[in-house]
Amino acid sequence: MRTDLHRHLDTPLAAVRNLGILAHVDAGKTTLTERILYLTGTTHKRGEVHDGTTVTDFDPQERDRGITIFAAAVSCSWDAHRINLIDTPGHVDFSDEVARSLRVLDGAVAVFDAVAGVEPQSEAVWRQADRYGVPRIAFVNKLDRAGADLDTAVESIRERLHPAPLVVQLPIGSEAGFTGVVDLPRMRSLVWPEGRDTVEEGPVPEALRDAAEGRRRQLEEAVAELHPGALEEFCAEGTLSARTLIAALRDLTRSGDGVVVLCGSAYRNRGIEPLLDAVVAYLPSPRDVPAVRGTWDGGEQERFADPAAPFAALVFKVNGTATGRLTYLRVYSGTIGKGETVWDSGTGRTERIGRILRVQADHHAPLERAVAGDIVAVVGLKSARAGSTLCAPGAPLVLEPPTVADPVVSVAVEAVGSAEAELLVSALTRLVEEDPSLVVRTDPETGQLVLSGMGELHLEVAVEKIRLAQGLDVRVGRPRVAYRETVVRGVSGLVHRHVKQDGGAGEFAHVVLDVEPLEDVPGDGDGDGDGGATRFAFRSTVVGGRVPQEYVRALEAGCRDALADGPLGGHPVTGVRVVLTDGATHPKDSSERAFRTAGRFALREALRACAMVLLEPVADVTVTVPDDAVGGVLGDLAARRGQVSGSVARAGVVVITATVPLVELFGYATRLRSRTRGRGVFTARPAGYAPAPSTAASGTVTR
């Protein structure tokens, strides 16, 4: 007997759909995925998010939190078509996971809440799909909820996302009375009786006949405005046939000139069959999308979705499991079998494919081969990372990798026990391999391990993953800020005499120093371009050879040694000019070592006599917020000791520029999202140092 697996292998490319489910958190995309799997016979029981029984949210953290965190791939069949589906996260902290999925998809279903309409993250993932040119259809979910309104949701799509929404259904009933839809292209009713999972097809209800005909006319006019072929028939016949209308909707969806809108209630299993029909009818197959473009040896190459072409695939996800390392990839051209060799064009290494797996979330079925258009996981690759191109060794190619956003939030992590420190470093390395939006670094000044990511929830999930997977006890805290100290009022004529006599060769150095603030003069001192973090200047005015030049250089080196820890809190000292005005030597006991020691102790003594101030790192921040949230954002920046330097209004948003102490930016991403309902974004770049409040001397700042 032939199995579904074998039928999957023989599915022609034209009958394959690679699509993602996109939405704001809690819009119902995971529930929709569960109903698709149930309706297509892939599962035999409907999973529920609130029960923790869903197929795609299989990770313990996903089930505990009730949200999708990791993109999960599943495969199912509908109407002789194979649908490879990726359920993507809806929380803004995991938008990079969405971007990596969109990079390898041919189409998407955008899910909207019928009450809330377009929500902040709906807007963000829509823009991501725009960036990758992914055709979409829209599904307005939760039409059975109180306050649900299809027209209001569609208007929010038109206003916030700016596509041409093409509504192809009319709801039958409203809120709790929602029982079905009128299919406008075919002018038929689809009703789901209470307590049954099957749809009943029939004529349009008489009470809705006029409304349905009016909506059908609006749809025809909207399509005719956008599609030349449909316009020709509309002008000649005064109407559009179902065949012409469906063909035009398919063309408009694939070109991105229009977005087909359907509706339903995934939780109540209503509207799923026509949505699957729309996926098959309107979204493209791998053969319908343009050839993937890559580069090699300075030239551009194209690879068409042809199983006979040279093999080319893009890695979009890496996942470590208890049984081995899984590498998820999209095959763009060619065919690959288990045991065959591929070339990683990023690392220049050749690797062997151990096994090929069809992915069903956390379950896998073995495959003998993968062909163009497939989304599969492979076992056996050691060096491939997300974004790596795998190709035939004789046909090298580099495909454009998914973009990786810059991290915006950081925490310090450390193992509780010294014996676990190496294990923590190893676990963090594996974590970054799996999620490129995470960055791990060692702070060169504080020595802390710093983990950076897209948001506080993102980092919380990452740390919890280490705890659960590795059994490590990990402490998490805010990174220590790298403070500096500087001179605001110096001293003149400080005399220091270094004499040491302990039975052997003695040490003698006599120096007179002036210490003063170093002005911000370009080229002065040895600044390294870090905003004045290590500015120091030294010169000698001694004449007559009273202090030889080699001793002057040693004295300068000693002064630099003294800059490592200042008198206020042991922080590095910056912005200092030291002038050697006089000195004396001993014919036998003076040496470079003696003058270096004298320089270290003399400058330490001088700094204790100077008026010093603590400096803290600051950042230039650019905040983009909706114009209705400007007041709250400005107030929050003021509370964070930010100095606003300007604001510019641009098409419904305001761009605010400010200088903010770095210590005050910890947690700002989450606060900004809260104040702007997720629509505010910010960027920050180091801008040097500025005086800190006196309460910062111990290394912390209180508001």
XYZ file of C-alpha atoms in Angstrom:
703
model
C 0.000 0.000 0.000
C 1.285 3.483 -0.903
C 1.543 5.793 2.099
C 0.953 9.543 2.373
C 4.726 9.879 2.599
C 5.227 8.303 -0.821
C 2.458 10.426 -2.293
C 4.224 13.486 -0.903
C 7.369 12.526 -2.762
C 5.468 12.233 -6.043
C 3.533 15.491 -5.689
C 4.216 17.682 -8.738
C 5.660 21.131 -8.030
C 2.512 22.847 -9.280
C 0.586 21.129 -6.467
C 2.898 22.313 -3.654
C 2.226 25.336 -1.450
C 4.824 26.645 0.989
C 3.114 29.126 3.275
C 3.343 30.724 6.688
C 0.709 31.802 9.173
C 1.336 35.403 10.280
C -0.428 37.403 12.987
C -0.268 39.482 16.128
C -0.071 37.458 19.328
C -3.494 35.990 20.320
C -5.062 36.557 16.891
C -5.592 32.797 16.642
C -2.974 31.598 14.165
C -1.923 28.537 16.198
C -5.571 27.534 16.624
C -6.025 28.008 12.876
C -3.019 25.764 12.222
C -4.473 23.104 14.525
C -7.820 23.195 12.681
C -6.046 22.892 9.310
C -4.176 19.805 10.538
C -7.378 18.303 11.928
C -9.467 19.030 8.844
C -6.854 17.625 6.467
C -6.659 14.393 8.463
C -3.090 15.015 9.618
C -4.216 14.846 13.255
C -7.241 13.066 14.705
C -7.885 15.360 17.643
C -8.147 19.123 17.775
C -5.371 20.624 19.880
C -6.108 23.648 22.062
C -3.715 26.400 23.093
C -5.313 26.791 26.529
C -4.935 23.039 27.183
C -1.309 22.916 26.001
C -2.169 20.208 23.463
C -1.282 21.910 20.175
C 1.017 20.263 17.646
C 3.064 23.312 16.676
C 3.441 24.820 20.171
C 5.244 21.739 21.450
C 8.024 23.407 23.440
C 7.396 23.380 27.228
C 7.811 27.160 27.420
C 5.266 27.676 24.626
C 2.725 25.539 26.425
C 3.383 27.194 29.786
C 3.141 30.731 28.361
C 0.351 30.033 25.860
C 2.176 31.782 22.996
C 4.171 30.701 19.964
C 7.894 31.274 20.489
C 9.572 29.131 17.848
C 8.522 28.770 14.209
C 7.252 25.211 13.675
C 6.897 23.451 10.315
C 4.154 20.938 9.490
C 2.928 19.312 6.302
C -0.559 18.263 5.199
C -2.580 17.457 2.061
C -5.679 19.165 0.667
C -7.406 18.609 -2.664
C -4.428 16.673 -4.100
C -2.069 19.478 -3.030
C 0.731 19.267 -0.476
C 0.845 22.219 1.924
C 4.068 22.877 3.826
C 3.041 25.233 6.588
C 5.064 27.218 9.129
C 3.317 28.565 12.235
C 5.278 31.694 13.151
C 5.506 33.608 16.459
C 3.268 36.614 16.989
C 5.166 38.380 19.766
C 7.377 41.287 18.696
C 10.388 39.866 20.560
C 10.487 36.949 18.128
C 10.088 38.889 14.884
C 13.483 37.645 13.688
C 12.096 34.099 13.741
C 9.295 35.329 11.465
C 11.781 36.962 9.086
C 13.811 33.758 8.706
C 10.635 31.848 7.875
C 9.383 34.424 5.374
C 12.697 34.259 3.541
C 11.953 30.678 2.407
C 8.154 30.863 1.917
C 6.181 31.346 -1.296
C 2.994 32.673 0.327
C 1.333 33.483 3.626
C -2.002 33.692 5.404
C -2.249 36.840 7.540
C -4.671 36.337 10.442
C -6.540 39.304 11.953
C -8.798 39.525 14.993
C -12.313 40.518 13.879
C -12.664 42.760 16.937
C -9.194 44.350 17.101
C -8.492 44.485 13.352
C -4.891 45.317 12.483
C -2.803 45.148 15.653
C 0.801 46.365 16.089
C 2.562 43.080 15.370
C 0.160 42.367 12.487
C 1.539 45.529 10.949
C 5.143 44.522 11.654
C 4.891 41.042 10.087
C 3.003 42.514 7.120
C 5.930 44.855 6.471
C 8.322 41.918 6.778
C 6.333 40.042 4.141
C 6.498 43.159 1.934
C 10.277 43.172 2.298
C 10.561 39.590 1.057
C 7.860 39.960 -1.610
C 5.648 37.204 -0.173
C 2.085 37.075 -1.617
C -0.644 36.975 1.039
C -4.288 36.284 1.620
C -6.056 37.578 4.746
C -8.230 35.637 7.174
C -10.377 37.682 9.583
C -10.708 35.336 12.562
C -12.910 35.225 15.675
C -16.023 36.422 13.838
C -18.083 34.728 16.570
C -16.839 37.123 19.273
C -18.896 39.950 20.718
C -18.073 43.137 18.824
C -16.697 41.302 15.783
C -17.211 43.206 12.542
C -15.758 42.169 9.177
C -16.161 45.586 7.539
C -14.356 47.393 10.359
C -11.493 44.901 10.264
C -11.208 45.243 6.476
C -11.142 49.032 6.752
C -8.278 48.803 9.254
C -6.414 46.622 6.743
C -6.972 49.251 4.068
C -5.890 52.162 6.280
C -2.983 50.613 8.184
C -1.487 48.231 5.632
C -2.437 50.010 2.388
C -3.218 47.016 0.171
C -6.367 46.688 -1.929
C -8.505 44.315 0.195
C -10.701 42.121 -2.015
C -13.420 40.643 0.220
C -14.687 37.380 -1.264
C -17.091 36.371 1.518
C -20.152 37.759 3.285
C -20.793 36.491 6.844
C -24.031 34.657 7.593
C -25.055 35.776 11.063
C -23.005 37.856 13.470
C -21.151 37.393 16.750
C -22.516 34.316 18.558
C -24.959 33.796 15.666
C -22.196 33.476 13.053
C -22.837 30.182 11.278
C -21.358 30.473 7.792
C -20.408 32.620 4.815
C -21.612 33.459 1.331
C -18.937 32.609 -1.249
C -19.175 35.669 -3.525
C -17.211 34.423 -6.579
C -19.457 31.340 -6.881
C -22.546 32.876 -5.202
C -23.207 29.977 -2.841
C -23.609 29.570 0.904
C -21.276 27.570 3.137
C -22.773 26.763 6.551
C -21.299 24.883 9.522
C -24.143 23.486 11.671
C -23.606 23.584 15.423
C -21.811 20.492 16.706
C -20.641 19.323 13.285
C -17.236 19.639 11.647
C -18.423 19.357 8.054
C -19.601 22.203 5.841
C -22.968 22.251 4.071
C -23.135 23.933 0.671
C -26.333 25.537 -0.569
C -27.861 28.530 -2.338
C -27.512 32.051 -1.005
C -30.157 32.627 1.721
C -33.022 34.765 0.408
C -32.599 37.255 3.244
C -29.022 37.899 2.118
C -29.603 37.813 -1.649
C -29.573 41.599 -2.180
C -26.612 42.151 0.146
C -24.656 39.345 -1.541
C -25.340 40.699 -5.022
C -24.251 44.165 -3.912
C -21.038 42.812 -2.403
C -20.376 40.731 -5.501
C -20.746 43.856 -7.630
C -18.290 45.771 -5.410
C -15.809 42.914 -5.722
C -16.123 42.858 -9.522
C -15.568 46.608 -9.759
C -12.533 46.493 -7.450
C -10.990 43.639 -9.447
C -11.721 45.295 -12.803
C -9.898 48.436 -11.656
C -6.759 46.431 -10.933
C -6.736 43.694 -13.607
C -6.660 44.517 -17.374
C -8.165 41.177 -18.436
C -11.006 41.457 -15.972
C -11.595 45.075 -17.009
C -11.986 44.015 -20.635
C -14.659 41.431 -19.795
C -16.375 43.759 -17.334
C -16.679 46.484 -19.972
C -17.933 44.035 -22.608
C -20.333 41.983 -20.469
C -21.135 44.293 -17.560
C -20.176 41.516 -15.127
C -17.462 38.950 -14.464
C -17.848 35.189 -14.687
C -16.729 33.113 -11.696
C -13.875 31.708 -13.783
C -12.566 35.142 -14.795
C -12.990 36.524 -11.278
C -11.052 33.660 -9.664
C -8.267 33.866 -12.273
C -7.985 37.636 -11.745
C -7.910 37.212 -7.957
C -5.078 34.711 -8.369
C -3.082 37.112 -10.564
C -3.623 40.062 -8.195
C -2.623 38.000 -5.153
C 0.577 36.739 -6.737
C 1.558 40.178 -8.026
C 0.808 41.803 -4.665
C -1.659 44.275 -6.222
C -4.556 42.905 -4.177
C -5.223 40.847 -1.054
C -8.058 38.338 -0.961
C -9.947 38.561 2.364
C -11.824 35.627 3.899
C -13.412 35.255 7.326
C -14.374 32.656 9.898
C -13.863 31.328 13.405
C -10.960 28.917 13.752
C -11.903 27.963 17.313
C -15.392 26.892 16.187
C -14.003 25.227 13.048
C -15.853 27.590 10.696
C -14.293 28.929 7.533
C -11.314 26.542 7.329
C -12.325 24.647 4.148
C -12.776 27.780 1.991
C -9.508 29.141 3.381
C -7.690 25.990 2.238
C -9.427 26.265 -1.134
C -8.177 29.860 -1.357
C -4.624 28.772 -0.498
C -4.719 26.286 -3.370
C -6.449 28.682 -5.794
C -4.640 31.957 -5.129
C -1.229 31.441 -3.524
C 1.689 30.458 -5.785
C 3.466 27.128 -6.098
C 7.291 26.962 -6.265
C 6.935 27.013 -10.071
C 4.954 30.276 -9.966
C 7.525 32.357 -8.085
C 10.550 33.932 -9.796
C 13.778 31.956 -9.942
C 15.922 32.372 -6.851
C 18.923 34.613 -7.435
C 22.391 34.034 -6.069
C 25.942 35.119 -6.684
C 29.254 33.435 -7.290
C 32.640 34.689 -8.385
C 31.334 38.217 -8.883
C 28.456 37.218 -11.163
C 24.720 36.708 -10.607
C 23.067 33.346 -11.181
C 19.478 32.105 -11.255
C 18.171 28.730 -10.146
C 14.703 27.673 -11.210
C 12.526 25.292 -9.230
C 13.608 22.313 -11.309
C 14.374 18.915 -9.723
C 16.862 18.252 -12.524
C 18.839 21.482 -11.979
C 21.973 21.673 -9.770
C 21.139 21.408 -6.088
C 20.731 24.675 -4.133
C 19.117 25.177 -0.713
C 19.015 27.800 2.027
C 19.265 26.973 5.737
C 16.716 28.992 7.720
C 16.725 27.298 11.117
C 19.039 25.153 13.244
C 17.739 23.261 16.242
C 19.590 21.099 18.742
C 17.595 18.104 19.988
C 18.274 15.200 22.300
C 18.868 12.973 19.258
C 21.103 15.331 17.286
C 21.364 18.594 15.398
C 18.531 19.352 12.973
C 19.174 21.737 10.087
C 16.019 23.070 8.424
C 16.320 24.057 4.791
C 14.321 25.109 1.765
C 15.323 23.336 -1.429
C 15.168 25.806 -4.322
C 16.522 23.628 -7.115
C 17.759 20.137 -7.761
C 17.394 16.932 -5.775
C 19.326 15.627 -2.798
C 19.314 12.123 -1.315
C 20.466 10.848 2.035
C 24.156 9.982 2.076
C 24.972 12.522 -0.620
C 27.492 15.343 -0.277
C 26.724 19.083 -0.281
C 28.980 22.118 -0.207
C 28.492 24.941 2.309
C 29.460 28.028 0.309
C 29.798 30.141 3.453
C 32.376 27.995 5.233
C 33.816 26.339 2.113
C 33.314 22.925 3.726
C 31.891 19.790 2.186
C 29.452 17.836 4.366
C 27.453 14.658 4.077
C 23.683 14.457 4.481
C 23.055 11.740 7.056
C 19.243 11.671 7.028
C 16.422 13.684 5.462
C 13.242 14.208 7.492
C 9.752 15.447 6.748
C 8.940 17.683 9.726
C 5.711 17.516 11.696
C 6.564 19.995 14.464
C 8.497 17.823 16.957
C 7.844 14.595 15.023
C 9.777 13.523 11.949
C 9.288 11.023 9.152
C 12.280 9.751 7.135
C 12.590 10.592 3.451
C 14.824 9.097 0.799
C 15.259 12.397 -1.008
C 14.199 16.043 -1.112
C 13.427 17.906 -4.326
C 13.002 21.509 -5.446
C 10.163 23.149 -3.511
C 10.600 20.994 -0.407
C 11.001 22.283 3.148
C 12.758 19.552 5.141
C 15.167 18.948 7.992
C 18.469 17.128 7.588
C 20.758 15.408 10.071
C 24.531 15.247 9.806
C 25.557 18.833 9.047
C 28.040 20.239 11.559
C 28.903 23.743 10.362
C 25.767 25.030 8.599
C 24.102 28.015 10.262
C 20.881 29.903 9.608
C 21.499 31.779 6.360
C 23.998 29.240 4.977
C 23.713 28.212 1.337
C 24.057 24.501 0.573
C 24.728 23.570 -3.039
C 26.135 20.910 -5.314
C 29.958 20.854 -5.014
C 30.287 21.338 -8.767
C 27.820 24.247 -8.981
C 28.732 26.775 -6.233
C 26.270 29.505 -5.335
C 25.600 31.965 -2.498
C 21.964 32.858 -1.802
C 20.991 36.011 0.051
C 20.547 35.118 3.730
C 17.682 36.401 5.879
C 18.366 39.777 7.458
C 19.180 39.733 11.160
C 18.015 42.654 13.274
C 20.383 44.330 15.727
C 19.700 43.354 19.361
C 18.217 46.060 21.559
C 18.227 44.591 25.082
C 21.061 43.022 27.091
C 21.444 41.124 30.353
C 24.477 39.820 32.203
C 24.569 36.037 32.730
C 26.815 33.976 34.950
C 26.939 30.453 36.275
C 26.336 30.057 39.996
C 29.270 27.681 40.410
C 32.739 28.040 38.903
C 32.568 24.427 37.692
C 29.578 25.327 35.520
C 31.176 28.388 33.879
C 32.542 26.410 30.904
C 29.219 24.619 30.492
C 27.440 27.977 30.382
C 29.748 29.280 27.635
C 29.142 26.101 25.629
C 25.365 26.376 26.111
C 25.363 30.031 25.031
C 27.369 29.141 21.914
C 24.774 26.537 20.925
C 21.985 29.009 21.652
C 23.459 31.603 19.287
C 23.865 28.939 16.587
C 20.134 28.239 16.803
C 19.023 31.869 17.054
C 21.173 34.397 15.133
C 19.251 37.311 16.677
C 20.975 36.517 19.986
C 24.483 37.891 20.544
C 26.902 36.823 23.279
C 29.992 38.823 24.158
C 32.378 39.292 27.047
C 32.541 42.880 28.267
C 36.258 43.761 28.087
C 36.021 46.094 31.073
C 33.661 44.326 33.452
C 34.471 40.746 32.419
C 30.769 39.879 32.393
C 29.145 37.570 29.868
C 26.516 39.742 28.194
C 23.580 38.208 26.294
C 21.752 40.560 23.904
C 18.487 39.988 22.071
C 15.305 41.498 20.653
C 13.460 42.043 23.921
C 13.239 41.091 27.559
C 10.909 38.147 26.866
C 13.302 36.953 24.171
C 16.164 36.898 26.675
C 14.009 35.371 29.407
C 13.078 32.502 27.075
C 16.712 32.016 26.025
C 17.968 31.791 29.615
C 15.131 29.472 30.597
C 16.009 27.241 27.646
C 19.544 26.865 29.023
C 18.197 26.058 32.454
C 15.778 23.434 31.149
C 18.006 21.850 28.496
C 21.340 21.904 30.330
C 20.216 21.854 33.946
C 22.425 24.857 34.684
C 21.744 27.274 37.507
C 22.162 30.651 35.796
C 22.080 34.060 37.426
C 20.774 36.957 35.352
C 21.321 40.621 36.047
C 21.761 43.994 34.448
C 25.232 44.523 32.994
C 27.459 46.815 34.994
C 27.868 50.120 33.241
C 31.458 51.080 32.357
C 31.830 54.393 34.194
C 34.767 56.782 33.851
C 36.263 59.492 36.070
C 37.651 62.835 34.909
C 39.265 65.985 36.269
C 37.240 69.201 36.442
C 39.798 71.247 38.431
C 43.454 70.300 38.485
C 46.489 70.918 40.688
C 49.826 72.604 39.959
C 53.340 71.968 41.235
C 52.657 68.605 42.873
C 56.007 67.281 44.087
C 56.620 63.557 44.385
C 59.873 61.990 45.452
C 60.357 58.245 45.025
C 63.253 56.822 47.039
C 63.833 53.144 47.703
C 66.895 51.632 49.362
C 66.704 47.991 50.458
C 70.302 46.842 50.396
C 70.636 46.316 46.667
C 70.415 48.753 43.790
C 68.367 51.721 44.920
C 65.563 53.607 43.165
C 65.365 57.387 42.925
C 63.049 59.686 40.997
C 62.052 63.259 41.730
C 59.185 64.784 39.687
C 57.020 67.901 39.734
C 53.695 67.606 37.907
C 50.843 69.838 36.789
C 47.518 67.993 36.268
C 44.690 69.679 34.397
C 41.508 68.840 32.474
C 42.108 67.903 28.852
C 40.014 70.014 26.524
C 38.284 68.362 23.574
C 40.840 69.399 20.991
C 40.894 67.239 17.814
C 44.071 65.213 17.700
C 44.929 66.014 21.323
C 45.979 63.082 23.425
C 45.563 59.531 22.226
C 41.830 59.277 21.905
C 40.757 56.142 20.129
C 37.543 57.403 18.655
C 35.287 56.126 21.392
C 33.791 59.430 22.319
C 36.578 60.488 24.626
C 36.620 57.355 26.774
C 40.433 57.109 26.996
C 41.652 60.678 26.353
C 45.036 61.392 27.917
C 47.862 63.781 27.039
C 51.374 64.063 28.446
C 54.176 66.525 27.794
C 57.382 67.671 29.401
C 58.612 71.278 29.793
C 61.857 70.305 31.523
C 64.924 71.797 29.876
C 68.651 71.396 30.307
C 68.578 67.607 30.415
C 67.500 67.521 34.069
C 65.361 64.465 33.235
C 66.642 62.331 30.314
C 64.170 61.509 27.559
C 64.087 57.783 28.330
C 63.040 58.607 31.909
C 60.320 60.961 30.596
C 58.865 58.111 28.531
C 58.953 55.826 31.579
C 57.244 58.517 33.647
C 54.476 58.796 31.026
C 54.005 55.002 31.112
C 53.660 55.154 34.896
C 51.031 57.888 34.609
C 49.064 55.717 32.171
C 49.212 52.877 34.699
C 47.612 55.191 37.265
C 44.663 55.897 34.915
C 43.342 52.341 35.407
C 41.555 53.176 38.671
C 40.425 56.612 39.808
C 39.837 57.904 43.335
C 36.015 58.088 43.171
C 35.165 54.463 42.612
C 38.089 52.719 40.990
C 36.857 53.494 37.462
C 39.264 54.326 34.595
C 40.283 57.998 34.389
C 39.934 59.976 31.167
C 40.247 63.572 29.980
C 43.512 64.336 31.776
C 46.589 66.290 30.728
C 49.809 65.792 32.731
C 52.744 68.203 32.384
C 56.182 67.400 33.818
C 57.526 70.793 34.874
C 60.627 69.790 36.811
C 62.557 66.817 38.094
C 65.836 65.427 39.314
C 67.816 62.211 38.962
C 70.489 60.290 40.863
C 73.622 59.206 39.008
C 73.362 55.603 40.274
C 69.846 54.957 41.583
C 67.693 56.559 38.864
C 66.264 54.192 36.244
C 63.303 53.790 33.915
C 61.715 51.508 36.499
C 62.083 54.140 39.209
C 60.512 56.869 37.073
C 57.669 54.580 35.994
C 56.892 53.842 39.633
C 57.146 57.543 40.450
C 54.739 58.414 37.645
C 52.140 55.909 38.903
C 52.206 57.079 42.528
C 52.566 60.779 41.677
C 49.485 60.845 39.447
C 47.420 58.866 41.952
C 48.343 61.424 44.600
C 47.553 64.291 42.243
C 44.138 62.877 41.296
C 43.185 62.628 44.968
C 43.942 66.341 45.248
C 41.977 67.266 42.090
C 38.274 67.964 41.842
C 36.920 64.844 40.087
C 33.590 63.957 38.554
C 32.095 60.618 37.549
C 31.224 60.096 33.886
C 28.623 57.670 32.556
C 28.214 56.373 28.994
C 25.419 58.000 26.999
C 23.748 57.058 23.736
C 22.183 59.013 20.914
C 18.655 57.627 20.671
C 16.225 57.965 17.792
C 12.634 57.055 18.729
C 9.890 56.686 16.106
C 6.394 56.776 17.621
C 2.806 57.375 16.480
C 1.797 61.018 16.854
C -0.823 60.094 19.472
C 1.862 58.691 21.813
C 4.413 61.517 21.694
C 3.520 63.021 25.093
C 3.982 59.801 27.023
C 7.243 58.980 25.257
C 8.684 62.444 25.930
C 7.715 62.163 29.598
C 9.374 58.761 29.847
C 12.566 60.059 28.219
C 12.648 62.914 30.737
C 12.242 60.432 33.593
C 15.244 58.562 32.192
C 17.332 61.764 32.296
C 17.209 62.030 28.511
C 18.033 65.316 26.796
C 15.721 65.726 23.791
C 17.498 67.443 20.899
C 14.727 67.519 18.319
C 11.587 66.001 16.796
C 10.290 65.731 13.238
C 6.735 64.786 12.142
C 6.461 62.364 9.223
C 3.194 60.890 7.905
C 1.461 60.023 11.158
C 4.629 59.375 13.172
C 7.080 61.572 15.048
C 10.832 60.948 15.069
C 12.386 62.079 18.369
C 16.143 62.415 18.862
C 17.648 62.498 22.333
C 20.757 61.724 24.347
C 20.080 59.224 27.139
C 22.386 57.644 29.759
C 23.055 54.035 28.793
C 22.109 52.752 32.243
C 18.612 54.210 31.753
C 18.061 52.320 28.478
C 17.889 48.915 30.157
C 14.270 47.849 29.821
C 13.410 50.768 27.547
C 12.376 48.570 24.603
C 9.644 46.935 26.666
C 8.489 50.262 28.152
C 8.343 51.900 24.707
C 6.277 49.065 23.274
C 3.901 49.305 26.216
C 3.426 53.062 25.842
C 2.894 52.860 22.068
C 0.941 49.565 21.859
C 3.902 47.973 20.138
C 4.160 50.572 17.360
C 7.141 52.488 18.712
C 10.697 51.573 17.726
C 14.074 53.008 18.663
C 17.720 52.818 17.722
C 20.679 53.752 19.881
C 24.368 54.298 19.236
C 27.167 55.144 21.695
C 27.796 58.895 22.030
C 30.645 59.068 24.520
C 30.433 60.080 28.180
C 28.675 62.742 30.238
C 28.716 63.700 33.952
C 26.697 61.304 36.095
C 24.741 61.985 39.290
C 26.792 61.648 42.434
C 24.712 58.594 43.398
C 26.392 56.736 40.518
C 29.776 56.657 42.217
C 29.149 53.171 43.531
C 28.319 51.882 40.046
C 24.536 52.280 40.073
C 22.199 55.110 39.264
C 18.921 55.701 41.045
C 16.125 57.715 39.517
